[in-house]
Each structure stands twice: as structure tokens, then as C-alpha cells.
CSV table of C-alpha atoms in Angstrom, one decimal:
chain,number,residue,atom,x,y,z
A,1,MET,CA,69.9,132.9,116.7
A,2,SER,CA,71.3,130.0,118.7
A,3,ARG,CA,75.0,130.0,119.6
A,4,GLN,CA,75.7,127.2,117.2
A,5,GLY,CA,73.8,128.8,114.4
A,6,SER,CA,76.6,131.2,113.2
A,7,THR,CA,77.8,130.4,109.7
A,8,SER,CA,81.3,129.6,108.6
A,9,GLY,CA,82.7,131.1,105.4
A,10,GLY,CA,83.4,128.7,102.6
A,11,THR,CA,80.8,126.0,103.7
A,12,GLY,CA,77.7,127.6,102.2
A,13,ALA,CA,74.9,129.6,103.8
A,14,GLY,CA,73.2,128.1,106.8
A,15,ALA,CA,76.2,125.8,107.6
A,16,GLN,CA,76.9,125.5,111.3
A,17,ARG,CA,80.2,126.5,112.7
A,18,ARG,CA,81.7,124.0,115.1
A,19,ALA,CA,82.1,125.4,118.7
A,20,THR,CA,85.6,126.1,119.9
A,21,VAL,CA,87.3,126.4,123.2
A,22,VAL,CA,86.9,130.2,122.9
A,23,ASP,CA,83.2,129.8,122.6
A,24,VAL,CA,83.0,127.6,125.7
A,25,ALA,CA,85.1,130.1,127.7
A,26,ARG,CA,83.0,133.0,126.6
A,27,LEU,CA,79.7,131.3,127.6
A,28,ALA,CA,81.1,130.0,130.9
A,29,GLY,CA,82.7,133.4,131.7
A,30,VAL,CA,86.1,131.9,132.3
A,31,SER,CA,89.5,132.0,130.5
A,32,THR,CA,90.4,129.5,127.8
A,33,ALA,CA,93.2,128.2,130.1
A,34,THR,CA,90.5,127.3,132.7
A,35,VAL,CA,88.5,125.4,130.0
A,36,SER,CA,91.7,123.5,129.1
A,37,ARG,CA,92.2,122.6,132.7
A,38,VAL,CA,88.7,121.2,133.0
A,39,MET,CA,89.1,119.2,129.8
A,40,ASN,CA,92.5,117.8,130.7
A,41,ARG,CA,91.8,117.4,134.4
A,42,ASN,CA,95.5,118.2,135.0
A,43,TYR,CA,95.0,121.1,137.4
A,44,PRO,CA,92.6,121.8,140.4
A,45,VAL,CA,89.5,123.7,139.4
A,46,ALA,CA,86.7,124.8,141.7
A,47,ALA,CA,83.6,122.6,141.6
A,48,ALA,CA,81.3,125.5,140.6
A,49,THR,CA,83.7,126.6,137.9
A,50,ARG,CA,84.0,123.1,136.5
A,51,GLU,CA,80.2,122.8,136.4
A,52,ARG,CA,79.8,126.1,134.5
A,53,VAL,CA,82.4,125.0,131.9
A,54,GLU,CA,80.9,121.5,131.5
A,55,SER,CA,77.4,123.0,131.2
A,56,ALA,CA,78.6,125.4,128.5
A,57,MET,CA,80.2,122.5,126.6
A,58,ARG,CA,76.9,120.6,126.7
A,59,GLU,CA,74.9,123.6,125.5
A,60,LEU,CA,77.3,124.2,122.6
A,61,GLY,CA,77.7,120.6,121.7
A,62,TYR,CA,81.4,120.9,122.2
A,63,VAL,CA,83.2,117.5,121.9
A,64,VAL,CA,86.7,117.2,123.4
A,65,ASN,CA,89.1,116.0,120.7
A,66,ALA,CA,92.1,114.2,122.2
A,67,HIS,CA,94.0,114.4,118.9
A,68,ALA,CA,93.5,118.1,118.7
A,69,ARG,CA,94.7,118.5,122.3
A,70,ALA,CA,97.9,116.5,121.5
A,71,LEU,CA,98.5,118.6,118.4
A,72,ALA,CA,98.1,121.8,120.4
A,73,GLY,CA,100.8,120.7,122.7
A,74,ALA,CA,98.6,120.2,125.7
A,75,SER,CA,99.8,116.7,126.0
A,76,ASN,CA,103.0,114.8,125.0
A,77,ARG,CA,101.1,111.5,124.8
A,78,THR,CA,102.2,111.0,121.3
A,79,VAL,CA,103.7,108.1,119.3
A,80,GLY,CA,105.5,108.8,116.1
A,81,ILE,CA,106.0,106.2,113.3
A,82,ILE,CA,108.3,106.7,110.4
A,83,VAL,CA,107.9,104.5,107.3
A,84,SER,CA,109.3,104.5,103.8
A,85,GLU,CA,106.0,104.2,101.9
A,86,LEU,CA,102.3,104.5,103.0
A,87,VAL,CA,100.9,102.7,100.0
A,88,ASP,CA,103.0,99.5,100.6
A,89,PRO,CA,100.8,97.1,102.6
A,90,PHE,CA,103.9,96.0,104.6
A,91,TYR,CA,104.2,99.4,106.1
A,92,ALA,CA,100.5,100.1,106.2
A,93,TYR,CA,99.7,97.1,108.4
A,94,ILE,CA,102.5,97.8,110.8
A,95,ALA,CA,101.3,101.5,111.0
A,96,ARG,CA,97.8,100.3,111.7
A,97,GLY,CA,99.1,98.2,114.6
A,98,VAL,CA,101.0,101.2,116.0
A,99,GLU,CA,98.0,103.5,115.6
A,100,ARG,CA,95.6,101.1,117.3
A,101,GLU,CA,97.9,100.4,120.2
A,102,ALA,CA,98.6,104.1,120.7
A,103,SER,CA,94.9,105.0,120.5
A,104,GLU,CA,94.0,102.4,123.1
A,105,GLY,CA,96.5,104.1,125.4
A,106,GLY,CA,95.0,107.5,124.8
A,107,ARG,CA,97.9,108.6,122.6
A,108,LEU,CA,98.0,110.4,119.3
A,109,CYS,CA,99.8,108.6,116.4
A,110,LEU,CA,101.7,110.8,114.0
A,111,ILE,CA,102.9,109.0,110.7
A,112,CYS,CA,105.8,110.3,108.6
A,113,CYS,CA,106.9,109.0,105.2
A,114,HIS,CA,110.6,109.4,104.2
A,115,GLN,CA,110.3,107.8,100.8
A,116,GLY,CA,113.6,106.0,101.1
A,117,ASP,CA,115.7,109.1,102.1
A,118,PRO,CA,117.8,108.4,105.2
A,119,GLN,CA,118.2,112.2,105.8
A,120,ARG,CA,114.4,112.7,105.8
A,121,GLU,CA,114.2,109.9,108.3
A,122,LEU,CA,116.7,111.6,110.6
A,123,ALA,CA,114.8,114.9,110.3
A,124,PHE,CA,111.5,113.3,111.2
A,125,ILE,CA,113.1,111.8,114.4
A,126,GLU,CA,114.3,115.3,115.3
A,127,LEU,CA,110.8,116.6,114.8
A,128,MET,CA,109.3,113.9,117.0
A,129,HIS,CA,111.9,114.7,119.7
A,130,GLU,CA,110.9,118.4,119.6
A,131,ARG,CA,107.2,117.3,120.0
A,132,ARG,CA,108.3,115.2,123.1
A,133,ALA,CA,106.8,112.0,121.7
A,134,ASP,CA,106.7,109.1,124.1
A,135,ALA,CA,108.2,106.8,121.4
A,136,VAL,CA,109.4,107.0,117.8
A,137,VAL,CA,109.0,103.8,115.8
A,138,LEU,CA,111.3,103.3,112.8
A,139,VAL,CA,109.9,100.6,110.4
A,140,GLY,CA,111.6,98.5,107.8
A,141,GLY,CA,115.2,97.7,106.8
A,142,SER,CA,118.1,100.1,107.2
A,143,VAL,CA,121.0,101.1,105.0
A,144,ASP,CA,124.5,100.0,105.9
A,145,ASP,CA,126.1,103.4,106.2
A,146,ARG,CA,128.4,104.3,109.1
A,147,THR,CA,127.6,108.0,109.1
A,148,TYR,CA,123.9,107.4,109.0
A,149,LYS,CA,124.1,104.9,111.9
A,150,ALA,CA,126.1,107.2,114.0
A,151,GLU,CA,123.6,110.0,113.5
A,152,LEU,CA,120.8,107.6,114.3
A,153,ALA,CA,122.5,106.5,117.5
A,154,ARG,CA,123.0,110.1,118.5
A,155,ARG,CA,119.3,110.8,118.1
A,156,ALA,CA,118.4,107.6,120.1
A,157,ARG,CA,120.5,108.9,123.0
A,158,GLU,CA,118.8,112.3,122.8
A,159,LEU,CA,115.4,110.7,122.9
A,160,ASP,CA,116.4,108.5,125.8
A,161,ALA,CA,117.7,111.5,127.8
A,162,GLY,CA,114.3,113.2,127.3
A,163,GLY,CA,112.4,110.2,128.6
A,164,SER,CA,111.4,108.8,125.1
A,165,LYS,CA,112.4,105.7,123.2
A,166,LEU,CA,113.6,104.9,119.7
A,167,VAL,CA,111.9,101.7,118.5
A,168,LEU,CA,113.6,99.7,115.8
A,169,CYS,CA,110.8,97.7,114.1
A,170,GLY,CA,112.0,95.1,111.6
A,171,ARG,CA,115.6,96.5,111.5
A,172,PRO,CA,118.9,95.5,113.1
A,173,SER,CA,120.2,96.8,116.4
A,174,LEU,CA,122.5,99.8,116.6
A,175,GLY,CA,124.6,98.1,119.3
A,176,ASP,CA,124.3,97.3,123.0
A,177,ASP,CA,125.5,100.8,124.0
A,178,VAL,CA,122.7,102.6,122.1
A,179,PRO,CA,119.5,103.0,124.2
A,180,THR,CA,116.8,101.5,121.8
A,181,VAL,CA,114.2,98.9,122.0
A,182,GLY,CA,113.1,96.7,119.1
A,183,VAL,CA,110.6,94.4,117.5
A,184,GLU,CA,111.9,92.0,114.9
A,185,TYR,CA,110.8,88.9,113.0
A,186,ASP,CA,112.6,85.8,111.8
A,187,ASN,CA,113.4,87.2,108.4
A,188,GLU,CA,116.2,84.9,107.5
A,189,GLY,CA,114.3,81.8,108.9
A,190,GLY,CA,111.3,82.5,106.8
A,191,ALA,CA,113.3,82.7,103.6
A,192,PHE,CA,115.2,79.5,104.6
A,193,ALA,CA,111.9,77.6,105.2
A,194,LEU,CA,110.4,78.8,101.9
A,195,THR,CA,113.4,77.8,99.8
A,196,ASP,CA,113.5,74.5,101.6
A,197,HIS,CA,109.8,74.0,100.7
A,198,LEU,CA,110.6,74.5,97.0
A,199,ILE,CA,113.6,72.1,97.2
A,200,THR,CA,111.5,69.4,98.7
A,201,GLN,CA,109.2,69.7,95.7
A,202,GLY,CA,112.1,68.9,93.5
A,203,HIS,CA,113.1,72.4,92.4
A,204,GLU,CA,116.9,72.8,92.2
A,205,ARG,CA,117.1,75.8,89.9
A,206,ILE,CA,115.3,78.6,91.8
A,207,LEU,CA,115.3,82.2,90.6
A,208,TYR,CA,115.6,84.7,93.5
A,209,LEU,CA,114.0,87.9,92.3
A,210,GLY,CA,114.1,91.4,94.0
A,211,GLY,CA,115.4,93.0,97.2
A,212,PRO,CA,117.5,96.2,97.1
A,213,PRO,CA,121.2,95.6,97.7
A,214,GLY,CA,122.4,97.1,100.9
A,215,LEU,CA,119.0,97.0,102.7
A,216,SER,CA,119.0,94.8,105.8
A,217,THR,CA,115.7,93.2,105.1
A,218,ALA,CA,116.8,92.1,101.6
A,219,HIS,CA,120.1,90.9,102.9
A,220,ASP,CA,118.6,88.7,105.5
A,221,ARG,CA,116.1,87.1,103.1
A,222,LEU,CA,118.9,86.3,100.6
A,223,VAL,CA,121.0,84.8,103.3
A,224,GLY,CA,118.2,82.5,104.3
A,225,HIS,CA,117.7,81.4,100.7
A,226,ARG,CA,121.4,80.7,100.2
A,227,ARG,CA,121.6,78.8,103.5
A,228,ALA,CA,118.8,76.4,102.4
A,229,LEU,CA,120.5,75.7,99.1
A,230,GLU,CA,123.8,75.0,100.9
A,231,LEU,CA,122.3,72.7,103.5
A,232,ARG,CA,120.5,70.7,100.7
A,233,GLY,CA,123.8,70.4,98.8
A,234,LEU,CA,122.8,72.7,95.9
A,235,SER,CA,125.3,75.0,94.4
A,236,ARG,CA,124.6,78.7,94.5
A,237,ASP,CA,124.3,80.2,91.0
A,238,PRO,CA,124.9,84.0,90.9
A,239,GLU,CA,123.0,84.1,87.6
A,240,LEU,CA,119.9,83.1,89.5
A,241,GLU,CA,120.0,86.0,91.9
A,242,HIS,CA,118.5,89.3,90.5
A,243,PRO,CA,118.4,92.0,93.2
A,244,GLY,CA,116.2,95.0,92.7
A,245,PRO,CA,113.4,97.1,94.2
A,246,PHE,CA,110.6,95.6,96.3
A,247,SER,CA,108.2,96.5,93.6
A,248,ARG,CA,105.6,94.9,91.3
A,249,THR,CA,107.1,96.8,88.4
A,250,PHE,CA,110.5,95.4,88.9
A,251,GLY,CA,109.2,91.8,89.2
A,252,TYR,CA,107.3,92.2,85.9
A,253,ARG,CA,110.1,93.8,83.9
A,254,ARG,CA,112.9,91.5,85.0
A,255,MET,CA,110.8,88.4,84.7
A,256,ALA,CA,109.8,89.4,81.2
A,257,GLU,CA,113.4,89.9,80.2
A,258,LEU,CA,114.5,86.5,81.6
A,259,LEU,CA,111.7,84.7,79.8
A,260,ARG,CA,112.8,86.0,76.4
A,261,ASP,CA,115.8,83.7,76.4
A,262,GLY,CA,113.9,80.8,77.8
A,263,PRO,CA,114.0,80.1,81.6
A,264,SER,CA,116.8,78.1,83.1
A,265,PHE,CA,114.8,77.7,86.3
A,266,THR,CA,111.7,75.9,87.5
A,267,ALA,CA,110.7,78.1,90.4
A,268,VAL,CA,110.7,81.8,91.3
A,269,PHE,CA,111.2,83.2,94.8
A,270,GLY,CA,109.9,86.8,94.8
A,271,ALA,CA,111.7,88.7,97.6
A,272,ASN,CA,108.2,90.0,98.6
A,273,ASP,CA,104.7,89.5,97.4
A,274,ASN,CA,104.7,92.6,95.2
A,275,VAL,CA,107.7,91.3,93.3
A,276,ALA,CA,106.0,87.9,93.0
A,277,ALA,CA,102.8,89.6,91.7
A,278,GLY,CA,104.8,91.3,88.9
A,279,ALA,CA,106.5,88.1,88.0
A,280,ALA,CA,103.1,86.3,87.8
A,281,GLN,CA,101.9,88.9,85.3
A,282,ALA,CA,104.9,88.4,83.1
A,283,LEU,CA,104.6,84.6,83.3
A,284,GLU,CA,100.9,84.8,82.3
A,285,GLU,CA,101.6,87.1,79.3
A,286,ALA,CA,104.3,84.6,78.2
A,287,GLY,CA,101.9,81.7,78.4
A,288,VAL,CA,103.8,80.1,81.3
A,289,ARG,CA,101.3,78.4,83.6
A,290,ILE,CA,101.6,78.6,87.4
A,291,PRO,CA,102.3,76.1,89.0
A,292,GLN,CA,102.2,73.5,86.1
A,293,ASP,CA,105.2,75.1,84.3
A,294,MET,CA,106.7,77.4,86.9
A,295,SER,CA,106.3,77.5,90.7
A,296,LEU,CA,106.1,80.9,92.4
A,297,VAL,CA,106.4,82.1,96.0
A,298,GLY,CA,106.6,85.4,97.7
A,299,TYR,CA,107.1,86.9,101.2
A,300,ASP,CA,105.1,89.0,103.7
A,301,ASP,CA,101.6,87.6,103.1
A,302,VAL,CA,99.9,90.9,102.2
A,303,PRO,CA,96.5,90.9,100.5
A,304,VAL,CA,97.8,90.5,97.0
A,305,ALA,CA,99.0,87.0,97.9
A,306,GLN,CA,95.4,85.8,98.2
A,307,GLU,CA,94.2,87.9,95.3
A,308,LEU,CA,96.5,86.3,92.7
A,309,ARG,CA,95.2,83.3,90.8
A,310,PRO,CA,96.5,80.8,91.6
A,311,ARG,CA,96.8,82.0,95.2
A,312,LEU,CA,100.4,82.6,96.3
A,313,THR,CA,102.4,80.5,98.6
A,314,THR,CA,104.3,82.9,100.8
A,315,VAL,CA,105.8,83.7,104.3
A,316,ARG,CA,103.5,85.3,106.8
A,317,ILE,CA,104.8,88.1,109.0
A,318,PRO,CA,102.6,89.2,111.9
A,319,LEU,CA,102.7,92.8,110.6
A,320,GLU,CA,99.9,94.4,112.7
A,321,GLU,CA,101.1,92.6,115.8
A,322,MET,CA,104.6,94.0,115.2
A,323,GLY,CA,103.1,97.5,115.2
A,324,ARG,CA,101.3,96.9,118.5
A,325,GLN,CA,104.4,95.3,120.1
A,326,ALA,CA,106.5,98.3,119.0
A,327,VAL,CA,104.4,100.6,121.2
A,328,ARG,CA,104.3,98.1,124.1
A,329,VAL,CA,108.1,97.5,124.3
A,330,ALA,CA,108.6,101.3,124.3
A,331,ILE,CA,105.9,102.4,126.7
A,332,GLY,CA,104.7,99.2,128.4
A,333,GLY,CA,101.1,98.5,129.2
A,334,ASP,CA,98.7,98.7,132.1
A,335,ASP,CA,97.7,95.0,131.6
A,336,GLU,CA,101.2,93.5,132.3
A,337,ASP,CA,101.1,90.8,134.9
A,338,ASP,CA,103.7,90.6,137.7
A,339,TRP,CA,104.9,87.2,136.5
A,340,ARG,CA,105.5,88.3,132.9
A,341,ALA,CA,108.9,89.6,131.9
A,342,PRO,CA,109.0,93.4,131.3
A,343,THR,CA,108.5,94.4,127.7
A,344,THR,CA,112.0,95.9,127.2
A,345,GLY,CA,114.9,95.1,124.9
A,346,THR,CA,114.2,93.4,121.6
A,347,LEU,CA,111.2,91.2,121.0
A,348,ARG,CA,111.4,88.6,118.3
A,349,LEU,CA,108.2,87.4,116.5
A,350,GLY,CA,108.1,84.2,114.4
A,351,THR,CA,107.2,83.7,110.7
A,352,HIS,CA,105.7,80.7,109.0
A,353,ILE,CA,104.9,79.5,105.5
A,354,VAL,CA,101.4,79.8,104.2
A,355,VAL,CA,101.0,77.0,101.6
A,356,ARG,CA,98.5,77.9,98.9
A,357,ASP,CA,98.3,76.9,95.2
A,358,SER,CA,101.3,78.4,93.4
A,359,VAL,CA,103.8,75.5,94.0
A,360,ALA,CA,103.9,72.1,92.3
A,361,ARG,CA,106.4,69.4,91.8
A,362,ALA,CA,109.3,70.4,89.5
A,363,PRO,CA,108.7,69.4,85.9
A,364,ARG,CA,110.8,66.4,84.8
A,365,ARG,CA,113.9,67.3,82.8
A,366,GLY,CA,114.1,66.2,79.1
């Protein structure tokens, strides 16, 4: 029987067992430590020994798995990314950018999901520190809590002392005295531009829907919305601001409630595209046409914005590029030119409106 012909329990008779480092070491007549040195090329090995190991790897069909090596602790070339939700496209696209940039640099990307729990987030940072990750990327808005921020700053200093970096991706700085790097986007500016676009179309009564109170992302978007109203000479009406989760369910339920009494607004600003999608469903069920009867906009430009009918006008955030830049500002890159400023500190990316089909001129009153 060939050396790869042994079966593995649980996979059915005749299934081949994948060769391991132990198999390679046995065939080559060396220790597993020597096999590891040959694979990692991090320690001198005699040419004859190296040839025996490589020959055994070829005979067994053994494929070196860089991810497995990193998980086994043979390398600290790891980048950690901590997000709130994996199913939310906002986080998923940033995570994809982090993973691709890390992979191109030969690093393993570990993704953790804290589900909105700041204590889980802190625990994951501790875990990444223990794994000696090159960088730990925190994605999304942060809560305004003094104790939490102090704990986060302490962990940033611990990472820095160990040669790693805490990367704040789409969240505010912890202060000049805290050793972090960051990637942010013009969150407030995007909301300002989108509200101004609605106003130029004649909309003066704009419902602002969604955005959890106390979350930095939601706060900045609402500030941009209010600033546009003020600069256009429109009074802010607290009854037109309805904070809530960044979720499709919230957008649907709150919009359905507001439509029961008859809308006092001509346009809806969904705090993100998911909220806008929920609002669109409620409007359709109530027989309110978009954009003829009600204009609708969102924020983020995730796939649902183009899937809606009519297609959604929104603000585009370069999500995947944010993920890539988060790795670059922490670790740097081999392709940096001498004339280019070093990728340290905080990098700010721009946002812009994507005009589609969901906005029309405001209906005439009376």
C-alpha cells in the first residue's frame, strides 16, 4: 500500500489521509523540528538534509499551508480584525480588504465578531496580543464610555510595547498620547452632501431614520445632516429624527408606524442602506411610490442599494480600500516609494454621492 493510501476514520473506506509533518519527518528520517526549519527557511539546514525533506514532501504530496503554520505558532505574521457583525456588508467588505492585503503580505487574517459587546471586543484584543499579531484592526463606530476608552488605550499601549499596532478603522482617535494608527472616511461630509442634494431637489421636510444613539458613526452622520439643514436656513425638527439600529427591520417597522398617521415629510434619509431598504418595503406596502411620492436615500453603497427598485441614491464609502489601508498604515508595504509619505498616523479617505433613481423633485404642497 502506498504511503498516502492509509484511510482516515470518519471519511469512508478508501478515503486518503492527508500527509502530515510527522509523515514527512518519518520518511526523511529527521525530526519534525527539522521539517519545520526546512519549510520556514528560518534556520540553517544542511543541503543533503534539506533535499531529503523536500524529496519526502514531493513523494507524499505534502503541501505547505501558511495558515496552518501561523495557527501553530510557527510565525507571528498575523493580522487580527474585530468587527461587530459578519453578515453586515459594511463589515464584510472591510474584512475582505484586510484579508486580501494581509494575504498578499504572507500573513494570516483572523476575524473575530463581538456582536456589539465592548467587553468581548476588549477580550479579543487581548487574545490577539497573546498571539503576537502584527496588527489588530478595530472596525466601526465606538461607544462613548470613559471606562471602555481607558481600557482600549491600555491595550493599545501593550500592543505597541510588543511591536504591534492597534488600528482604528472608521472610528475616532483615542488621543494623541495613545499609540494607534487609523483609517477613517468623511462620514459627516457624506451626510452633509446627501442632505444638501435632497434640499436642492426642493425637500424641506426630511425624515432622518436610524443610527444607534451613542455610536460615533451614527453621531457623525446626524451632525452632517443637521449642518446641511442649518446652512440652507431650514429649522431642525426633532420629530423628524428617529434614531435606532442600523437594521432593515428597524427601517421597516418605524416607517410603517410613521405612515399610519400620514407622513409630514417628503424625503427619507436612511442612516444606512439597510435602514433605507426596510423603509422602502414599508413605503411599497403602503402604496407610496418612490420617488414620485417620496424620495429615499441611504448611506454606505452596499449591494442592496443597487438591488432595490428603484435603485437607491446613497453615499459610497470605499469599504474594501479601507480594509487594505488599515493593514498598510500598521505594517507598511514593500512597494512604498522614497518620495511618498510614510503610512503612519491617520489616513482619511473620501466619500461621494452616487445618484441613482430614488430621488425626485419634492411634490408641490396643496
